[in-house]
Amino acid sequence: MTGVPASPPIAAAQAPALAPTGDYLQRILRARVYDVAIESPLDPAPNLSARLGNRVLLKREDLQPVFSFKLRGAYNRMAGLSPAELERGVIAASAGNHAQGVALAAQRLGCRAVIVMPVTTPEMKVRSVAARGAEVVLHGDNYDAACEQARRLEQERGLSFIHPFDDPDVIAGQGTIALEILRQCSEPPDAIYVAVGGGGLIAGIGAYVKSLWPEVEVIGVEPCDADAMTRSLAAGRRVRLAGVGLFADGVAVREVGELTFDLARRVVDRMITVDTDAICAAIKDVFEDTRSILEPAGALAVAGMKADVHNRGLRDRTLVAVACGANMNFGRLRFVAERAELGEEREALLAVEIPEQPGSLRRFCAELGQRSLTEFSYRLADSQRAHIFIGVQISGHNDTARLIEQLERQGFPCLDLSHNELAKLHLSHMVGGRLPASAGEALTQGDELLYRFEFPERPGALMAFVSSLHPNWNISIFHYRNHGADVGRIVVGVQVPSGERDDWRAFVAALPYPHWDETANPAYQVFLGQGSMALPLSGVLVTH
């Protein structure tokens, strides 16, 4: 099971003594959402249930008219505006789902809507918002920049700002999901798993559940690289992240809301963080049970539920996961499919060294037996040895360990690269090249540095990145691949003489991009450098 261990249960001493949920219970019961929202079904997931040994139910918010739960809170907030406020219009900042909820609510209420979206927003989401009659303003590379612009336009145009999560009426609208879950269950479930971004969804669900059935666990799930609520609850105060990963763009929030954090302290039992591979595996799990494709944020709850079952050994429980969105960018499906098998530990990526002698490759293949392969790249290293990069089907982490032990016993040294980001993102597509001996007498293999970079994916962004590179250093490796995400990922090899390393580090530090020094990464050393199979795994985040 791929995932990060859950945080311990949130201690009661962290929360104020008085229960704050009564007011929200009334707000949720009075919420106006069904002018635009459906009562989404609570569907069984038979395949997941059988695999996990628990009764798994999926709350299908992906079936809403805008394929997300966000229209509930947006409409409930806007339905409470005065006629004068509706006449002036509304404004919101969003990367997609909240934008579509506001646009639909404005269309139904007959008011003007302005939506500020990051320039990095997938075209599909921009078109969906514009198709509902909203004015789309593209601004900035992330939600924070878009929100600042929305606040400026709010003042300039006299519009009403519709917050995506930190508003009592928005929270109450999202809380109607819990109302439906408890009505649809024949008896209260043991736990409800909820994706967390700004916190509006889990605040609303938690407030309702804890008012009626406090023994039901409310468990939040965040990506490892966008865990603002997890860190905030652990610290007892709101923590603002320096940066967030954008794969699960629907929850890519640097700081949770004031109201949502205050409620979460009282109603959330624990938080779980999961990685990208676990999210991709969850998307596949839901597809196999429903034939629907969730977006990464929409599958978070399922990924967290799986991790929690594994970590706590849960059996014979009734577990609800809120499938909260399905606005998937089609271009991401390739990336999701590639990573899902790793997330389920059904595939391992291995680097294997074989002696360069007659029959070695045949002997190696015989050791693999009837295992299915997903990748196989062979590269002669020198006259004595060759390196192979393989993706091989396995049945869990223990199976990977057994396979490595078997291969090494037969004289084939191995490295497990299944959790090596350089290998997964780049190396599998560029195995085979090495720095040529004729690269220059003054520059040697030891002068080559390897770095990974991420930058906001937008028109012209790749060329802007290339243009920022210093012309005095020779580029020896360059690999970019469009993953259908909101960030572009590049690996760059650059030849820097040892006397100029300080200049290089100063140059890199001044770039506005997260970057990782991969020079010591064994995946690079084995396949593109001059390393052996005995190097430790590495990949150091230099700045973020």
Coordinates of C-alpha atoms in Angstrom, one line a residue:
M1 CA 0.0 0.0 0.0
T2 CA 1.5 3.3 -1.1
G3 CA 0.7 6.1 1.3
V4 CA 2.0 8.1 4.3
P5 CA 1.1 7.0 7.8
A6 CA -1.9 8.8 9.3
S7 CA -1.6 11.4 11.9
P8 CA -2.6 10.3 15.4
P9 CA -6.2 11.0 16.5
I10 CA -6.6 14.7 17.3
A11 CA -6.7 15.1 21.0
A12 CA -9.8 16.4 22.6
A13 CA -7.7 18.8 24.6
Q14 CA -6.8 20.7 21.5
A15 CA -10.4 21.8 21.0
P16 CA -12.5 24.3 23.0
A17 CA -14.8 22.7 25.6
L18 CA -18.0 24.0 24.1
A19 CA -19.5 22.2 21.1
P20 CA -19.8 24.6 18.2
T21 CA -21.8 22.5 15.8
G22 CA -25.3 23.4 16.8
D23 CA -25.5 26.5 14.8
Y24 CA -24.2 24.7 11.7
L25 CA -26.7 21.9 12.2
Q26 CA -29.5 24.4 11.8
R27 CA -27.8 26.0 8.8
I28 CA -27.4 22.7 7.1
L29 CA -31.0 21.7 7.7
R30 CA -32.1 25.0 6.2
A31 CA -29.6 25.0 3.3
R32 CA -30.9 25.6 -0.2
V33 CA -29.1 23.3 -2.5
Y34 CA -31.6 21.2 -4.4
D35 CA -32.6 23.9 -6.9
V36 CA -29.3 22.9 -8.6
A37 CA -27.9 19.8 -6.9
I38 CA -29.1 16.2 -6.9
E39 CA -29.2 13.9 -3.9
S40 CA -26.2 11.9 -5.1
P41 CA -26.3 8.1 -4.6
L42 CA -24.4 6.2 -2.0
D43 CA -23.1 3.3 -4.1
P44 CA -21.5 0.1 -2.9
A45 CA -18.0 -0.6 -4.3
P46 CA -18.0 -4.4 -4.4
N47 CA -14.4 -4.9 -5.8
L48 CA -12.9 -2.5 -3.2
S49 CA -15.0 -4.1 -0.4
A50 CA -13.8 -7.6 -1.3
R51 CA -10.1 -6.5 -1.5
L52 CA -10.2 -4.4 1.7
G53 CA -12.3 -6.7 3.9
N54 CA -14.7 -3.9 4.7
R55 CA -18.0 -2.6 3.3
V56 CA -17.0 0.3 1.2
L57 CA -19.6 2.9 0.0
L58 CA -18.9 5.7 -2.4
K59 CA -20.8 9.0 -2.0
R60 CA -21.1 9.9 -5.7
E61 CA -20.7 13.7 -5.8
D62 CA -19.0 13.2 -9.2
L63 CA -22.5 12.8 -10.6
Q64 CA -23.6 16.3 -9.8
P65 CA -24.5 18.6 -12.8
V66 CA -21.0 20.2 -12.6
F67 CA -19.3 16.9 -11.7
S68 CA -18.4 18.2 -8.3
F69 CA -19.9 18.9 -4.8
K70 CA -18.9 22.6 -5.1
L71 CA -22.3 23.7 -6.5
R72 CA -23.9 23.0 -3.1
G73 CA -22.0 25.6 -1.1
A74 CA -21.9 28.1 -4.0
Y75 CA -25.7 28.1 -4.6
N76 CA -26.5 28.1 -0.9
R77 CA -24.4 31.2 -0.4
M78 CA -25.7 33.0 -3.5
A79 CA -29.3 32.1 -2.8
G80 CA -29.0 34.2 0.4
L81 CA -27.9 37.4 -1.5
S82 CA -30.2 40.4 -1.6
P83 CA -31.9 41.4 -4.8
A84 CA -29.5 44.4 -5.0
E85 CA -26.5 42.2 -4.5
L86 CA -27.7 39.8 -7.2
E87 CA -28.3 42.8 -9.5
R88 CA -24.6 43.9 -9.1
G89 CA -23.3 40.3 -9.6
V90 CA -20.8 38.0 -8.0
I91 CA -17.1 37.2 -8.3
A92 CA -15.1 34.1 -7.4
A93 CA -11.6 32.8 -7.7
S94 CA -11.2 29.1 -8.6
A95 CA -9.1 26.6 -10.7
G96 CA -12.3 24.9 -11.8
N97 CA -14.9 23.2 -9.6
H98 CA -15.9 26.1 -7.5
A99 CA -15.9 28.3 -10.6
Q100 CA -18.4 25.9 -12.3
G101 CA -20.6 25.9 -9.2
V102 CA -20.7 29.7 -9.0
A103 CA -21.4 29.9 -12.8
L104 CA -24.3 27.4 -12.6
A105 CA -25.7 29.2 -9.5
A106 CA -25.5 32.6 -11.3
Q107 CA -27.2 31.1 -14.4
R108 CA -30.0 29.7 -12.3
L109 CA -30.4 33.0 -10.2
G110 CA -30.1 35.2 -13.2
C111 CA -27.1 37.2 -12.0
R112 CA -23.8 38.2 -13.6
A113 CA -20.7 36.1 -12.6
V114 CA -17.0 36.9 -13.0
I115 CA -14.6 34.1 -12.4
V116 CA -10.9 34.6 -12.0
M117 CA -8.9 31.5 -12.9
P118 CA -5.2 30.8 -12.9
V119 CA -3.6 30.9 -16.4
T120 CA -2.6 27.3 -15.7
T121 CA -6.3 26.1 -15.6
P122 CA -7.0 23.4 -18.1
E123 CA -8.8 24.6 -21.2
M124 CA -11.7 22.2 -20.5
K125 CA -12.5 23.9 -17.2
V126 CA -12.3 27.4 -18.7
R127 CA -14.7 26.4 -21.5
S128 CA -17.1 24.8 -19.0
V129 CA -17.3 28.0 -17.0
A130 CA -17.7 30.3 -20.0
A131 CA -20.4 28.0 -21.4
R132 CA -22.6 28.8 -18.4
G133 CA -22.4 32.5 -19.2
A134 CA -19.7 33.6 -16.7
E135 CA -17.0 36.1 -17.6
V136 CA -13.6 34.4 -17.2
V137 CA -10.6 36.4 -16.2
L138 CA -7.3 34.5 -16.5
H139 CA -4.7 35.8 -14.0
G140 CA -1.6 34.4 -12.2
D141 CA -0.1 30.9 -12.0
N142 CA -2.0 29.7 -9.0
Y143 CA -5.1 30.1 -6.8
D144 CA -3.5 32.7 -4.5
A145 CA -2.7 35.0 -7.4
A146 CA -6.2 34.5 -8.9
C147 CA -7.8 35.2 -5.5
E148 CA -5.9 38.5 -5.0
Q149 CA -7.1 39.7 -8.5
A150 CA -10.6 38.6 -7.6
R151 CA -10.5 40.7 -4.4
R152 CA -9.3 43.7 -6.4
L153 CA -12.1 43.3 -9.0
E154 CA -14.6 42.9 -6.2
Q155 CA -13.8 46.4 -5.0
E156 CA -13.5 48.0 -8.4
R157 CA -16.8 46.6 -9.7
G158 CA -18.9 46.3 -6.5
L159 CA -19.4 42.6 -6.8
S160 CA -20.1 40.1 -4.0
F161 CA -17.2 37.7 -3.4
I162 CA -18.2 34.0 -3.1
H163 CA -15.5 32.3 -1.1
P164 CA -14.8 28.7 -2.1
F165 CA -14.7 27.4 1.5
D166 CA -14.4 29.9 4.3
D167 CA -18.0 31.1 4.6
P168 CA -20.7 29.8 6.9
D169 CA -23.3 29.3 4.1
V170 CA -20.7 27.6 1.8
I171 CA -19.8 25.2 4.7
A172 CA -23.5 24.6 5.4
G173 CA -24.2 23.8 1.7
Q174 CA -21.4 21.2 1.7
G175 CA -22.7 19.8 4.9
T176 CA -25.9 18.6 3.1
I177 CA -23.8 15.7 1.9
A178 CA -23.6 14.4 5.4
L179 CA -27.3 14.8 5.8
E180 CA -27.8 12.5 2.8
I181 CA -25.2 10.0 3.9
L182 CA -26.8 9.4 7.3
R183 CA -30.2 9.2 5.7
Q184 CA -29.0 6.7 3.0
C185 CA -27.2 4.4 5.5
S186 CA -29.4 1.8 7.2
E187 CA -27.2 2.5 10.3
P188 CA -24.4 5.0 10.9
P189 CA -21.1 4.1 9.1
D190 CA -18.0 3.6 11.1
A191 CA -16.0 6.2 9.3
I192 CA -16.4 8.9 6.6
Y193 CA -13.4 9.8 4.5
V194 CA -13.3 13.3 3.1
A195 CA -10.8 15.2 0.8
V196 CA -9.4 18.4 2.3
G197 CA -8.3 21.5 0.5
G198 CA -9.5 24.7 2.2
G199 CA -11.6 22.7 4.6
G200 CA -15.2 23.6 3.6
L201 CA -16.3 20.1 2.7
I202 CA -14.9 18.4 5.9
A203 CA -16.1 21.2 8.1
G204 CA -19.7 20.9 6.8
I205 CA -19.7 17.1 6.9
G206 CA -18.1 17.0 10.3
A207 CA -20.4 19.6 11.9
Y208 CA -23.5 17.6 10.8
V209 CA -22.2 14.1 11.7
K210 CA -20.8 15.0 15.1
S211 CA -24.1 16.8 16.0
L212 CA -26.1 13.6 15.4
W213 CA -23.7 10.6 15.6
P214 CA -20.5 11.7 17.3
E215 CA -19.2 8.1 17.4
V216 CA -18.8 8.2 13.6
E217 CA -15.2 9.0 12.7
V218 CA -14.6 11.9 10.3
I219 CA -11.3 11.5 8.6
G220 CA -9.6 14.0 6.4
V221 CA -7.3 13.1 3.5
E222 CA -4.7 15.4 1.8
P223 CA -1.9 14.9 -0.7
C224 CA 1.6 14.7 0.9
D225 CA 2.6 17.9 -0.9
A226 CA -0.5 19.9 0.0
D227 CA -1.1 19.0 3.6
A228 CA -2.1 22.4 5.1
M229 CA -4.8 21.0 7.3
T230 CA -2.7 18.1 8.6
R231 CA 0.1 20.5 9.7
S232 CA -2.4 23.1 11.1
L233 CA -4.2 20.6 13.3
A234 CA -0.9 19.2 14.5
A235 CA 0.4 22.7 15.3
G236 CA -2.9 24.0 16.9
R237 CA -2.8 27.0 14.5
R238 CA -3.2 27.6 10.8
V239 CA 0.0 26.9 9.0
R240 CA 0.7 28.5 5.6
L241 CA 2.6 26.2 3.2
A242 CA 5.5 27.7 1.2
G243 CA 4.3 25.8 -1.8
V244 CA 1.8 23.0 -2.8
G245 CA 1.9 20.2 -5.3
L246 CA -0.6 20.7 -8.1
F247 CA -1.4 17.1 -9.2
A248 CA -4.6 17.2 -7.1
D249 CA -5.3 20.8 -8.2
G250 CA -8.8 20.8 -6.6
V251 CA -7.2 20.7 -3.1
A252 CA -4.0 22.7 -3.9
V253 CA -4.5 25.3 -1.1
R254 CA -1.6 26.8 0.9
E255 CA -3.7 27.8 3.9
V256 CA -7.0 26.5 5.2
G257 CA -9.7 28.9 6.2
E258 CA -10.2 30.4 9.6
L259 CA -13.8 29.1 10.0
T260 CA -13.0 25.7 8.5
F261 CA -9.9 25.3 10.8
D262 CA -11.9 26.2 13.8
L263 CA -14.6 23.6 13.0
A264 CA -12.0 21.0 11.9
R265 CA -10.4 21.2 15.4
R266 CA -13.7 20.1 16.9
V267 CA -15.1 17.6 14.4
V268 CA -12.1 15.9 12.6
D269 CA -10.9 12.7 14.2
R270 CA -7.7 12.2 12.2
M271 CA -5.9 13.2 9.1
I272 CA -4.2 11.0 6.5
T273 CA -1.8 12.0 3.7
V274 CA -1.2 10.0 0.5
D275 CA 1.2 10.4 -2.4
T276 CA 0.5 10.7 -6.1
D277 CA 0.8 7.0 -6.8
A278 CA -1.8 6.2 -4.2
I279 CA -4.2 8.8 -5.7
C280 CA -3.7 7.3 -9.2
A281 CA -4.4 3.8 -7.8
A282 CA -7.6 5.1 -6.2
I283 CA -8.8 6.6 -9.5
K284 CA -8.3 3.1 -11.1
D285 CA -10.1 1.4 -8.1
V286 CA -13.2 3.6 -8.6
F287 CA -13.1 3.1 -12.3
E288 CA -13.1 -0.6 -11.9
D289 CA -16.2 -0.4 -9.6
T290 CA -18.2 2.3 -11.3
R291 CA -16.7 2.9 -14.8
S292 CA -16.4 6.5 -13.8
I293 CA -13.1 8.5 -13.8
L294 CA -12.5 10.7 -10.8
E295 CA -10.2 13.7 -10.9
P296 CA -7.2 13.4 -8.5
A297 CA -8.8 15.5 -5.7
G298 CA -12.0 13.5 -6.2
A299 CA -10.2 10.2 -5.5
L300 CA -8.4 11.4 -2.4
A301 CA -10.9 10.1 0.0
V302 CA -10.6 6.6 -1.5
A303 CA -6.8 6.7 -1.4
G304 CA -7.0 7.8 2.3
M305 CA -9.5 5.1 3.2
K306 CA -7.2 2.4 1.7
A307 CA -4.2 3.7 3.6
D308 CA -6.2 3.8 6.8
V309 CA -7.4 0.3 6.4
H310 CA -3.9 -0.9 5.8
N311 CA -2.4 1.2 8.7
R312 CA -4.9 0.3 11.3
G313 CA -5.9 -3.2 10.1
L314 CA -9.6 -2.3 9.9
R315 CA -11.9 -5.3 9.1
D316 CA -15.7 -5.7 8.7
R317 CA -16.4 -2.0 9.0
T318 CA -18.7 0.2 7.0
L319 CA -16.6 2.9 5.4
V320 CA -17.9 5.8 3.3
A321 CA -15.6 7.7 0.9
V322 CA -16.8 10.9 -0.6
A323 CA -16.0 10.8 -4.4
C324 CA -16.1 14.6 -4.6
G325 CA -15.2 15.4 -8.2
A326 CA -14.7 14.1 -11.8
N327 CA -13.4 17.1 -13.7
M328 CA -10.5 15.2 -15.1
N329 CA -8.2 16.7 -17.7
F330 CA -8.1 14.0 -20.4
G331 CA -4.4 14.6 -21.0
R332 CA -3.7 13.3 -17.5
L333 CA -5.1 9.8 -18.1
R334 CA -1.8 8.6 -19.5
F335 CA 0.1 9.7 -16.4
V336 CA -2.6 8.2 -14.1
A337 CA -2.5 4.9 -15.9
E338 CA 1.3 4.7 -15.6
R339 CA 1.4 5.5 -11.9
A340 CA -1.7 3.5 -10.8
E341 CA 0.1 0.1 -10.9
L342 CA 2.9 1.5 -8.8
G343 CA 0.4 3.0 -6.3
E344 CA -1.2 -0.4 -5.9
E345 CA 2.2 -2.1 -5.7
R346 CA 1.3 -4.2 -8.7
E347 CA 4.3 -3.0 -10.6
A348 CA 8.0 -2.5 -9.6
L349 CA 10.6 -0.5 -11.5
L350 CA 14.0 -2.1 -11.2
A351 CA 17.5 -1.3 -12.5
V352 CA 19.4 -4.5 -13.1
E353 CA 23.1 -5.1 -14.0
I354 CA 24.0 -8.1 -16.0
P355 CA 27.4 -9.4 -17.1
E356 CA 28.1 -8.7 -20.8
Q357 CA 28.8 -12.3 -21.9
P358 CA 27.0 -14.9 -24.1
G359 CA 23.7 -16.2 -22.6
S360 CA 23.4 -13.5 -19.8
L361 CA 20.3 -11.9 -21.1
R362 CA 18.6 -15.3 -21.8
R363 CA 19.5 -16.4 -18.2
F364 CA 18.1 -13.1 -16.8
C365 CA 14.8 -13.5 -18.7
A366 CA 14.6 -17.1 -17.4
E367 CA 14.7 -15.8 -13.8
L368 CA 11.7 -13.5 -14.5
G369 CA 9.7 -16.6 -15.5
Q370 CA 6.1 -15.9 -16.4
R371 CA 6.0 -12.4 -14.9
S372 CA 4.4 -9.7 -17.1
L373 CA 6.7 -6.8 -18.1
T374 CA 5.6 -3.2 -18.7
E375 CA 9.0 -1.8 -19.7
F376 CA 12.3 -3.3 -20.8
S377 CA 15.2 -1.0 -21.8
Y378 CA 18.6 -2.5 -22.3
R379 CA 21.8 -0.5 -22.6
L380 CA 25.4 -1.7 -22.9
A381 CA 27.4 0.0 -20.2
D382 CA 30.9 -1.2 -21.2
S383 CA 32.7 -4.3 -22.4
Q384 CA 32.0 -6.0 -19.0
R385 CA 28.4 -5.2 -18.1
A386 CA 25.0 -4.0 -19.3
H387 CA 22.2 -2.3 -17.5
I388 CA 18.5 -3.0 -17.9
F389 CA 15.6 -0.8 -16.8
I390 CA 12.4 -3.0 -16.3
G391 CA 8.9 -2.6 -15.2
V392 CA 7.7 -5.9 -13.8
Q393 CA 4.3 -7.0 -12.5
I394 CA 4.4 -7.9 -8.8
S395 CA 1.9 -8.6 -6.0
G396 CA 3.0 -6.3 -3.3
H397 CA 6.1 -5.0 -1.6
N398 CA 7.1 -8.4 -0.3
D399 CA 7.0 -9.8 -3.8
T400 CA 9.4 -7.1 -5.0
A401 CA 11.8 -8.0 -2.2
R402 CA 11.6 -11.7 -3.1
L403 CA 12.3 -10.9 -6.8
I404 CA 15.3 -8.7 -6.0
E405 CA 16.7 -11.4 -3.7
Q406 CA 16.2 -14.1 -6.4
L407 CA 17.9 -12.0 -9.1
E408 CA 20.8 -11.0 -6.9
R409 CA 21.3 -14.6 -5.8
Q410 CA 21.8 -15.4 -9.5
G411 CA 24.4 -12.7 -10.0
F412 CA 22.2 -9.8 -11.1
P413 CA 22.6 -6.8 -8.8
C414 CA 19.3 -4.8 -8.5
L415 CA 18.1 -1.4 -7.5
D416 CA 14.4 -0.8 -6.6
L417 CA 13.4 2.4 -8.4
S418 CA 9.7 2.1 -7.7
H419 CA 9.7 5.2 -5.5
N420 CA 12.3 7.2 -7.3
E421 CA 10.7 10.2 -8.9
L422 CA 13.5 10.8 -11.4
A423 CA 13.2 7.3 -12.7
K424 CA 9.4 7.4 -12.9
L425 CA 9.0 10.8 -14.5
H426 CA 12.0 10.9 -16.8
L427 CA 14.4 8.0 -16.9
S428 CA 12.1 5.4 -18.3
H429 CA 11.8 7.6 -21.4
M430 CA 15.5 8.4 -21.9
V431 CA 17.5 5.4 -20.8
G432 CA 20.6 4.8 -22.9
G433 CA 22.6 8.0 -23.3
R434 CA 25.8 8.8 -21.6
L435 CA 28.1 11.8 -21.6
P436 CA 30.4 11.2 -24.6
A437 CA 34.1 10.9 -24.1
S438 CA 34.6 13.6 -26.8
A439 CA 32.5 16.2 -24.8
G440 CA 35.7 18.2 -24.3
E441 CA 39.0 17.8 -22.5
A442 CA 38.3 20.5 -19.9
L443 CA 34.9 18.9 -19.0
T444 CA 34.6 15.4 -17.7
Q445 CA 31.7 13.2 -16.4
G446 CA 32.4 14.7 -12.9
D447 CA 31.6 18.1 -14.2
E448 CA 28.0 17.1 -15.1
L449 CA 25.3 18.1 -12.6
L450 CA 21.7 16.8 -13.0
Y451 CA 18.7 18.8 -11.7
R452 CA 14.9 18.3 -11.9
F453 CA 12.7 21.4 -12.2
E454 CA 9.0 22.1 -12.0
F455 CA 7.4 25.2 -13.5
P456 CA 3.7 26.3 -14.1
E457 CA 2.5 24.7 -17.3
R458 CA 1.1 27.4 -19.5
P459 CA 1.7 28.5 -23.2
G460 CA 5.3 29.6 -23.6
A461 CA 6.4 28.3 -20.2
L462 CA 8.8 25.8 -21.5
M463 CA 10.6 28.4 -23.7
A464 CA 10.6 30.8 -20.8
F465 CA 12.4 28.2 -18.7
V466 CA 14.9 27.4 -21.4
S467 CA 15.6 31.1 -21.9
S468 CA 16.4 31.5 -18.2
L469 CA 19.3 29.1 -18.3
H470 CA 22.7 30.6 -18.2
P471 CA 24.4 30.5 -21.6
N472 CA 27.9 29.9 -20.2
W473 CA 27.3 26.3 -19.1
N474 CA 26.8 23.5 -21.6
I475 CA 23.6 21.6 -21.5
S476 CA 24.4 17.9 -21.8
I477 CA 20.9 16.4 -20.9
F478 CA 17.5 17.9 -21.4
H479 CA 14.2 16.0 -21.0
Y480 CA 10.7 17.4 -20.9
R481 CA 7.5 15.4 -21.0
N482 CA 3.9 16.8 -20.9
H483 CA 2.1 14.9 -18.2
G484 CA -1.2 16.6 -18.6
A485 CA -0.8 18.3 -15.3
D486 CA -0.7 22.0 -14.2
V487 CA 3.1 21.8 -13.8
G488 CA 5.8 21.1 -16.4
R489 CA 8.6 18.7 -15.4
I490 CA 12.1 19.0 -16.8
V491 CA 15.4 17.2 -16.1
V492 CA 18.5 19.1 -17.1
G493 CA 22.1 17.9 -17.2
V494 CA 24.6 20.8 -17.2
Q495 CA 28.4 20.8 -17.4
V496 CA 29.8 23.1 -14.7
P497 CA 33.5 23.1 -13.9
S498 CA 34.3 22.5 -10.3
G499 CA 35.6 26.1 -9.9
E500 CA 32.2 27.5 -11.0
R501 CA 29.9 25.4 -8.7
D502 CA 29.2 28.4 -6.4
D503 CA 28.1 30.5 -9.4
W504 CA 25.8 27.6 -10.5
R505 CA 24.2 27.3 -7.0
A506 CA 23.6 31.0 -6.8
F507 CA 22.1 31.0 -10.3
V508 CA 19.8 28.1 -9.4
A509 CA 18.7 29.6 -6.1
A510 CA 17.6 32.7 -8.0
L511 CA 15.3 30.8 -10.3
P512 CA 11.6 30.9 -9.3
Y513 CA 11.1 27.2 -9.7
P514 CA 11.2 24.2 -7.2
H515 CA 14.2 22.1 -8.1
W516 CA 15.9 18.9 -6.9
D517 CA 19.6 18.0 -7.2
E518 CA 19.6 14.5 -8.7
T519 CA 23.4 14.3 -9.4
A520 CA 23.8 11.5 -6.8
N521 CA 20.6 9.7 -7.8
P522 CA 21.5 6.1 -8.6
A523 CA 19.0 6.0 -11.5
Y524 CA 21.0 8.7 -13.2
Q525 CA 24.4 7.3 -12.2
V526 CA 23.6 3.8 -13.5
F527 CA 21.9 4.6 -16.8
L528 CA 23.3 8.0 -17.8
G529 CA 26.4 8.4 -15.7
Q530 CA 29.3 6.1 -14.6
G531 CA 27.9 4.7 -11.4
S532 CA 27.5 1.2 -10.1
M533 CA 24.5 -0.6 -8.6
A534 CA 25.7 0.0 -5.0
L535 CA 24.7 3.6 -4.7
P536 CA 22.0 4.7 -2.2
L537 CA 18.7 6.2 -3.4
S538 CA 18.6 10.0 -3.4
G539 CA 17.0 13.1 -4.8
V540 CA 17.4 16.2 -2.7
L541 CA 14.9 19.0 -2.9
V542 CA 17.1 22.1 -3.0
T543 CA 14.4 24.7 -2.7
H544 CA 10.7 25.0 -3.0

